Tab-separated table of C-alpha atoms in Angstrom:
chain	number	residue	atom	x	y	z
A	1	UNK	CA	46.757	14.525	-5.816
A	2	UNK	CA	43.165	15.179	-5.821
A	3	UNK	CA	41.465	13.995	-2.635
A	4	UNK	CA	38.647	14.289	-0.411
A	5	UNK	CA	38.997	14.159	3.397
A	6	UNK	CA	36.198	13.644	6.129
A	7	UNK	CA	37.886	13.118	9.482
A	8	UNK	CA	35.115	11.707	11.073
A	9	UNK	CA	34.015	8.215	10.649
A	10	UNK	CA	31.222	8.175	13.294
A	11	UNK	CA	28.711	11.179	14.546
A	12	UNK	CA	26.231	10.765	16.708
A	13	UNK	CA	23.779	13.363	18.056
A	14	UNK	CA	20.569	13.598	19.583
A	15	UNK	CA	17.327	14.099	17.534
A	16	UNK	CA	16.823	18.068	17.026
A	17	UNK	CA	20.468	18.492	17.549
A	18	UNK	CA	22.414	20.668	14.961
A	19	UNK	CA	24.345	18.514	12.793
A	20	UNK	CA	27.711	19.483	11.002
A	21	UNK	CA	29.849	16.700	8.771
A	22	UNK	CA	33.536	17.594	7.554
A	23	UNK	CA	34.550	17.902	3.951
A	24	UNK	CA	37.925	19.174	2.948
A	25	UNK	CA	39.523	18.982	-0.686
A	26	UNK	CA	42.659	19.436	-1.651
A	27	UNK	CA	42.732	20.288	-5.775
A	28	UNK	CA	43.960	23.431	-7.177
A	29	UNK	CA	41.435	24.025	-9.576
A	30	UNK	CA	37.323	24.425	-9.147
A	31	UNK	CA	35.959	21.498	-8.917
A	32	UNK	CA	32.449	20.427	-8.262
A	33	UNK	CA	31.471	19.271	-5.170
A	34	UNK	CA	28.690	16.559	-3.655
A	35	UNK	CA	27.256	14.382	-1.006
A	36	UNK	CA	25.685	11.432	-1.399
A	37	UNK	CA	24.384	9.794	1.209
A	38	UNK	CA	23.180	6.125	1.530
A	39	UNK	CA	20.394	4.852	3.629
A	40	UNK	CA	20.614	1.443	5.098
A	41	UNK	CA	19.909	-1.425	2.561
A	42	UNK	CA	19.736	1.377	-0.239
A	43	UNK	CA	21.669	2.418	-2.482
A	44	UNK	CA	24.094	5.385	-2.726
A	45	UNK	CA	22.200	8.942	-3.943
A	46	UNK	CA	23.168	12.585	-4.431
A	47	UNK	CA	21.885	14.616	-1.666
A	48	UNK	CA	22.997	18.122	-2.673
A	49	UNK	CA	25.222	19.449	-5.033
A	50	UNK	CA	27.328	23.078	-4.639
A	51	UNK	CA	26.196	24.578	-8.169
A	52	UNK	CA	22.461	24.076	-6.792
A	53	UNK	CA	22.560	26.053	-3.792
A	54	UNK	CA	19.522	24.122	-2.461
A	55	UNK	CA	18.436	22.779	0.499
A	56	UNK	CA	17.492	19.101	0.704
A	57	UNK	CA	15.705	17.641	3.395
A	58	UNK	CA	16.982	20.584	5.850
A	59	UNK	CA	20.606	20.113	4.283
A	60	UNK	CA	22.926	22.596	3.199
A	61	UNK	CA	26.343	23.164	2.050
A	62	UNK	CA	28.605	25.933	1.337
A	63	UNK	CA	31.342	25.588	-0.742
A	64	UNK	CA	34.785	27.829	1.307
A	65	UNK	CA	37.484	27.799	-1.193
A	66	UNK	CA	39.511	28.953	1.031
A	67	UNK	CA	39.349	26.834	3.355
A	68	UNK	CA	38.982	24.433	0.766
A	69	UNK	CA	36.224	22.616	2.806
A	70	UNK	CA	32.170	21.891	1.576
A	71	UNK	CA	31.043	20.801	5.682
A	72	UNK	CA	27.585	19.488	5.700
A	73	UNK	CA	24.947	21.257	7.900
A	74	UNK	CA	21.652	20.842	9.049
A	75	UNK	CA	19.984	22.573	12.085
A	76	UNK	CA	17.601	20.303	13.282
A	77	UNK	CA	18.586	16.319	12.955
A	78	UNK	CA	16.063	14.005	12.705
A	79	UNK	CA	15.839	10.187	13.270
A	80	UNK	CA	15.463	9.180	9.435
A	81	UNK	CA	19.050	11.162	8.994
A	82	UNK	CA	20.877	8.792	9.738
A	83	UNK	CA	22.948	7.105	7.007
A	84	UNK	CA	26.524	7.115	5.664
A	85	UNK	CA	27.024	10.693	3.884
A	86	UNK	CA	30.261	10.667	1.777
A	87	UNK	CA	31.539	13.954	0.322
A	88	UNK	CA	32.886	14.034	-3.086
A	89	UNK	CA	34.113	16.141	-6.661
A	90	UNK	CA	34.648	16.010	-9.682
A	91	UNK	CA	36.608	18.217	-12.204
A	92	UNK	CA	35.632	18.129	-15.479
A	93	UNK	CA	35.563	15.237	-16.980
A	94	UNK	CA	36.813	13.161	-14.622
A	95	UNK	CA	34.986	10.737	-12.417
A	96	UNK	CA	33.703	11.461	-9.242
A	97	UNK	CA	36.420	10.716	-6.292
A	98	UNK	CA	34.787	9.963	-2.937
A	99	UNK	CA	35.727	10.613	0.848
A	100	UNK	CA	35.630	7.698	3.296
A	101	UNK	CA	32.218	8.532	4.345
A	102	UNK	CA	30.527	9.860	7.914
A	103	UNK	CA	28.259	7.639	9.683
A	104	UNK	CA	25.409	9.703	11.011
A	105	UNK	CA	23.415	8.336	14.138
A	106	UNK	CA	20.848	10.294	15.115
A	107	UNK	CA	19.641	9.266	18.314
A	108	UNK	CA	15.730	9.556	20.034
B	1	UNK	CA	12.939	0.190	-11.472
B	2	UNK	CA	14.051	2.512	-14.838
B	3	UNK	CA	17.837	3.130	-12.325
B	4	UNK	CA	20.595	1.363	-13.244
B	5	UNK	CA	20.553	-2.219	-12.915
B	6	UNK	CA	23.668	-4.337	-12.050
B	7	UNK	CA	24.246	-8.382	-12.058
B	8	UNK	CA	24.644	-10.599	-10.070
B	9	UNK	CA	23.786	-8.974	-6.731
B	10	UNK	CA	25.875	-11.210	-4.713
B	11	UNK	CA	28.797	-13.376	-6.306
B	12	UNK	CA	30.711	-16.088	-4.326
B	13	UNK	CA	33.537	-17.557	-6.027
B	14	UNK	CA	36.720	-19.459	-5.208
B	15	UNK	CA	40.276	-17.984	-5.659
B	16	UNK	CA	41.683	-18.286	-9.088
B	17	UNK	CA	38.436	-18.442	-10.366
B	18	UNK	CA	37.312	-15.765	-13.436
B	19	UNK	CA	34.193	-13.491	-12.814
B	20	UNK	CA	32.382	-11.025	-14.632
B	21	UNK	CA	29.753	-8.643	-13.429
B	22	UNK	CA	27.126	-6.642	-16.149
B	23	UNK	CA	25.647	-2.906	-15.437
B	24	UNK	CA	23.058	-1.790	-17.486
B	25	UNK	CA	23.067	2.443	-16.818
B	26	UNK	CA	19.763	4.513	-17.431
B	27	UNK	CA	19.303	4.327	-21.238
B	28	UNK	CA	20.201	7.942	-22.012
B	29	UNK	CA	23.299	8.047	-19.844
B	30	UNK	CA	26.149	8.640	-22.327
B	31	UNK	CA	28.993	8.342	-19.151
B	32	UNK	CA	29.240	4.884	-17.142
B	33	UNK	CA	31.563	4.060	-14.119
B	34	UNK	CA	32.688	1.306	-12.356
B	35	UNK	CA	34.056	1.982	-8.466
B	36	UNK	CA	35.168	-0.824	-5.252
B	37	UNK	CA	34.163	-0.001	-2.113
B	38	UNK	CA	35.521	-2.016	0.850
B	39	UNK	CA	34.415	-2.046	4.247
B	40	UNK	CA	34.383	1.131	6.016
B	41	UNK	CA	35.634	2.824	2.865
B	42	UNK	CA	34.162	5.445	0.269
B	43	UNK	CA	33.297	4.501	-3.189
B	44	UNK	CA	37.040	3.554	-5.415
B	45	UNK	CA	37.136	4.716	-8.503
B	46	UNK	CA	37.965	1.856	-11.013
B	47	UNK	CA	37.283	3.224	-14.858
B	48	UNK	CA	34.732	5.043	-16.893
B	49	UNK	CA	33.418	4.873	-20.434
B	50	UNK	CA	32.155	7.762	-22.639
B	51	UNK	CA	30.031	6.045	-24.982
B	52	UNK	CA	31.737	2.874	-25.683
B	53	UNK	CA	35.373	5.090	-24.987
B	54	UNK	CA	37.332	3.667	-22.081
B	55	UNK	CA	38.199	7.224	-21.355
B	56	UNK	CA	40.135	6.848	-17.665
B	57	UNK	CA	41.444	3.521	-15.913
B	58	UNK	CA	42.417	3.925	-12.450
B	59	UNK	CA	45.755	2.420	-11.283
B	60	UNK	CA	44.016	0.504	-8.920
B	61	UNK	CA	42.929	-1.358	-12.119
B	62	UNK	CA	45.680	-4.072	-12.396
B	63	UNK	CA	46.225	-6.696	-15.559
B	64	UNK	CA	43.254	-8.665	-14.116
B	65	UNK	CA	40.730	-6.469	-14.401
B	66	UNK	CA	38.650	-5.739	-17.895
B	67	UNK	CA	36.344	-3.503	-18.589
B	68	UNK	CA	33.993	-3.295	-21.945
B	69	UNK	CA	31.268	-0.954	-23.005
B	70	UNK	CA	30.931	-2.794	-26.815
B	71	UNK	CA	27.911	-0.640	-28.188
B	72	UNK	CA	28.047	2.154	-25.600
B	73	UNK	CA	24.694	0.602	-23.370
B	74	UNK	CA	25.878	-2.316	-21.012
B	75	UNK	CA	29.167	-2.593	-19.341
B	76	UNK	CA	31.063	-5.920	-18.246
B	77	UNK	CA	33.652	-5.945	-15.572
B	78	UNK	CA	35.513	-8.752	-15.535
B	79	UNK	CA	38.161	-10.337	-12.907
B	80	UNK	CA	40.379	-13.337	-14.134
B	81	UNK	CA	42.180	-15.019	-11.442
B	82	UNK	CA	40.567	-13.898	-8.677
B	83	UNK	CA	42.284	-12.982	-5.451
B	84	UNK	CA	40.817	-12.532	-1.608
B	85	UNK	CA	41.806	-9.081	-2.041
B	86	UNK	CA	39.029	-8.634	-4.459
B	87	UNK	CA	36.357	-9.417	-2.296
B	88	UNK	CA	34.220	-5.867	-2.195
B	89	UNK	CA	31.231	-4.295	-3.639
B	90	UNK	CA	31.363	-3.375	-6.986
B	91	UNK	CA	28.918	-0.245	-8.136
B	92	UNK	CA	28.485	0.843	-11.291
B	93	UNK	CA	26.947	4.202	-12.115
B	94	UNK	CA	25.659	6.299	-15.185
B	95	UNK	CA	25.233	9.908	-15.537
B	96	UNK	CA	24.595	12.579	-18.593
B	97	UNK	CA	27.783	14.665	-19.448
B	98	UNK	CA	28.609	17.166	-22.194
B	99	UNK	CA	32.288	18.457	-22.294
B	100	UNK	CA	33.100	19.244	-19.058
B	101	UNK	CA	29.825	19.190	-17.632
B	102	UNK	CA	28.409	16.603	-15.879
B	103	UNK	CA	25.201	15.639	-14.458
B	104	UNK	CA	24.111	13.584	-11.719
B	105	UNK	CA	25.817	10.205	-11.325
B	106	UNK	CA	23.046	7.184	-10.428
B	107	UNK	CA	24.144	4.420	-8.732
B	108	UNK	CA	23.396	1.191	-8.757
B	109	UNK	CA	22.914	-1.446	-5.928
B	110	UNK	CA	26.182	-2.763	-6.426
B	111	UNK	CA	27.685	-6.691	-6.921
B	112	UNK	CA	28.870	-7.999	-3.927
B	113	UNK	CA	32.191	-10.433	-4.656
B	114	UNK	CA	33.299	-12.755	-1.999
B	115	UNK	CA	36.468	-14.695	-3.019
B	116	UNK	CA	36.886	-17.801	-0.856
């Protein structure tokens, strides 16, 4: 079954702290991979996507198919990071199927 | 706002009661989607229209839940016979996809059901 995994449910750091939130897939194909991350009282919006290879607001991703895993990084946190980030994929045609979500808390 | 739009924000109805929710998607978005998201849970997929195709239903989706997409613009989601266990958020999102390409799904602020 196609699913997305992020063990944590909570992470909180200290501003300029690295930052690092868990993805792992499990599909046997290529599919795409995303985060979206939601800002309190707003509504859910795609941070960064694999086939873009960019860097948004200090974010990046790399896509490990063998580890199967698309972890979340960003060096330097900063207090208007914090949010729910869920991890997520699609193949094809298919609609996108979403992890539980991490909260990030990035602390003064 | 030009995202996509979805009505009622908030819904409060009593069990048994029928409800139906409307999503308008951004107006060149062929692909629309419904998902439930519960408390301290990611986004659930529900079903998703190409066009005014009902192309995927999830099994989550049981006998009391319709979806429509009549003219491939607006979607209704409706719930007859509502349950507690229906009370979520209900987000609807559009994106632009060709074959098996997709782009960017938009969300929108979501319906909040409460089934008393």
């Amino acid at each position: 079954a196609q699913r997305v995994t992020q063990p944590e449910k909570l992470l909180s750091v200290f501003k300029g702290a690295p930052v690092e939130l868990k993805c792992n897939y499990s599909y046997s194909g290529s599919p795409e991979l995303f985060w979206y991350v939601q800002y309190s009282r707003q509504r859910l919006q795609l941070l960064l996507r694999h086939i873009s290879r960019e860097s948004i607001k200090g974010f990046t991703a790399d896509l490990n198919k063998g580890e199967t895993s698309f972890h979340l990084k960003k060096p330097f946190a900063q207090e208007e990071d914090s949010a729910m980030y869920y991890c997520a994929f699609h193949t094809g045609r298919r609609a996108l199927t979403f992890g539980s979500g991490t909260r990030l808390q990035v602390q003064p | 706002d030009t995202g996509v739009s979805q009505n009622p924000r908030h819904k409060i109805t009593k069990r048994g009661q029928n409800v139906t929710f409307r999503c308008d998607p951004i107006s060149e978005h062929n692909r629309l989607y419904w998902y439930r998201q519960t408390l301290g849970q990611g986004p659930e997929f529900l079903t998703y229209f190409q066009n005014e195709a009902q192309l995927e239903k999830s099994r989550l989706l049981s006998d009391r839940f319709s979806a429509e997409r009549p003219k491939g613009s607006f979607s209704t989601l409706e719930i007859q016979r509502t349950e507690q266990g229906d009370s979520a958020m209900y987000l609807c999102a559009s994106s632009l996809g060709r074959s098996d390409t997709n782009t960017e799904a938009f969300f929108g602020q979501g319906t909040r059901l409460t089934v008393v």
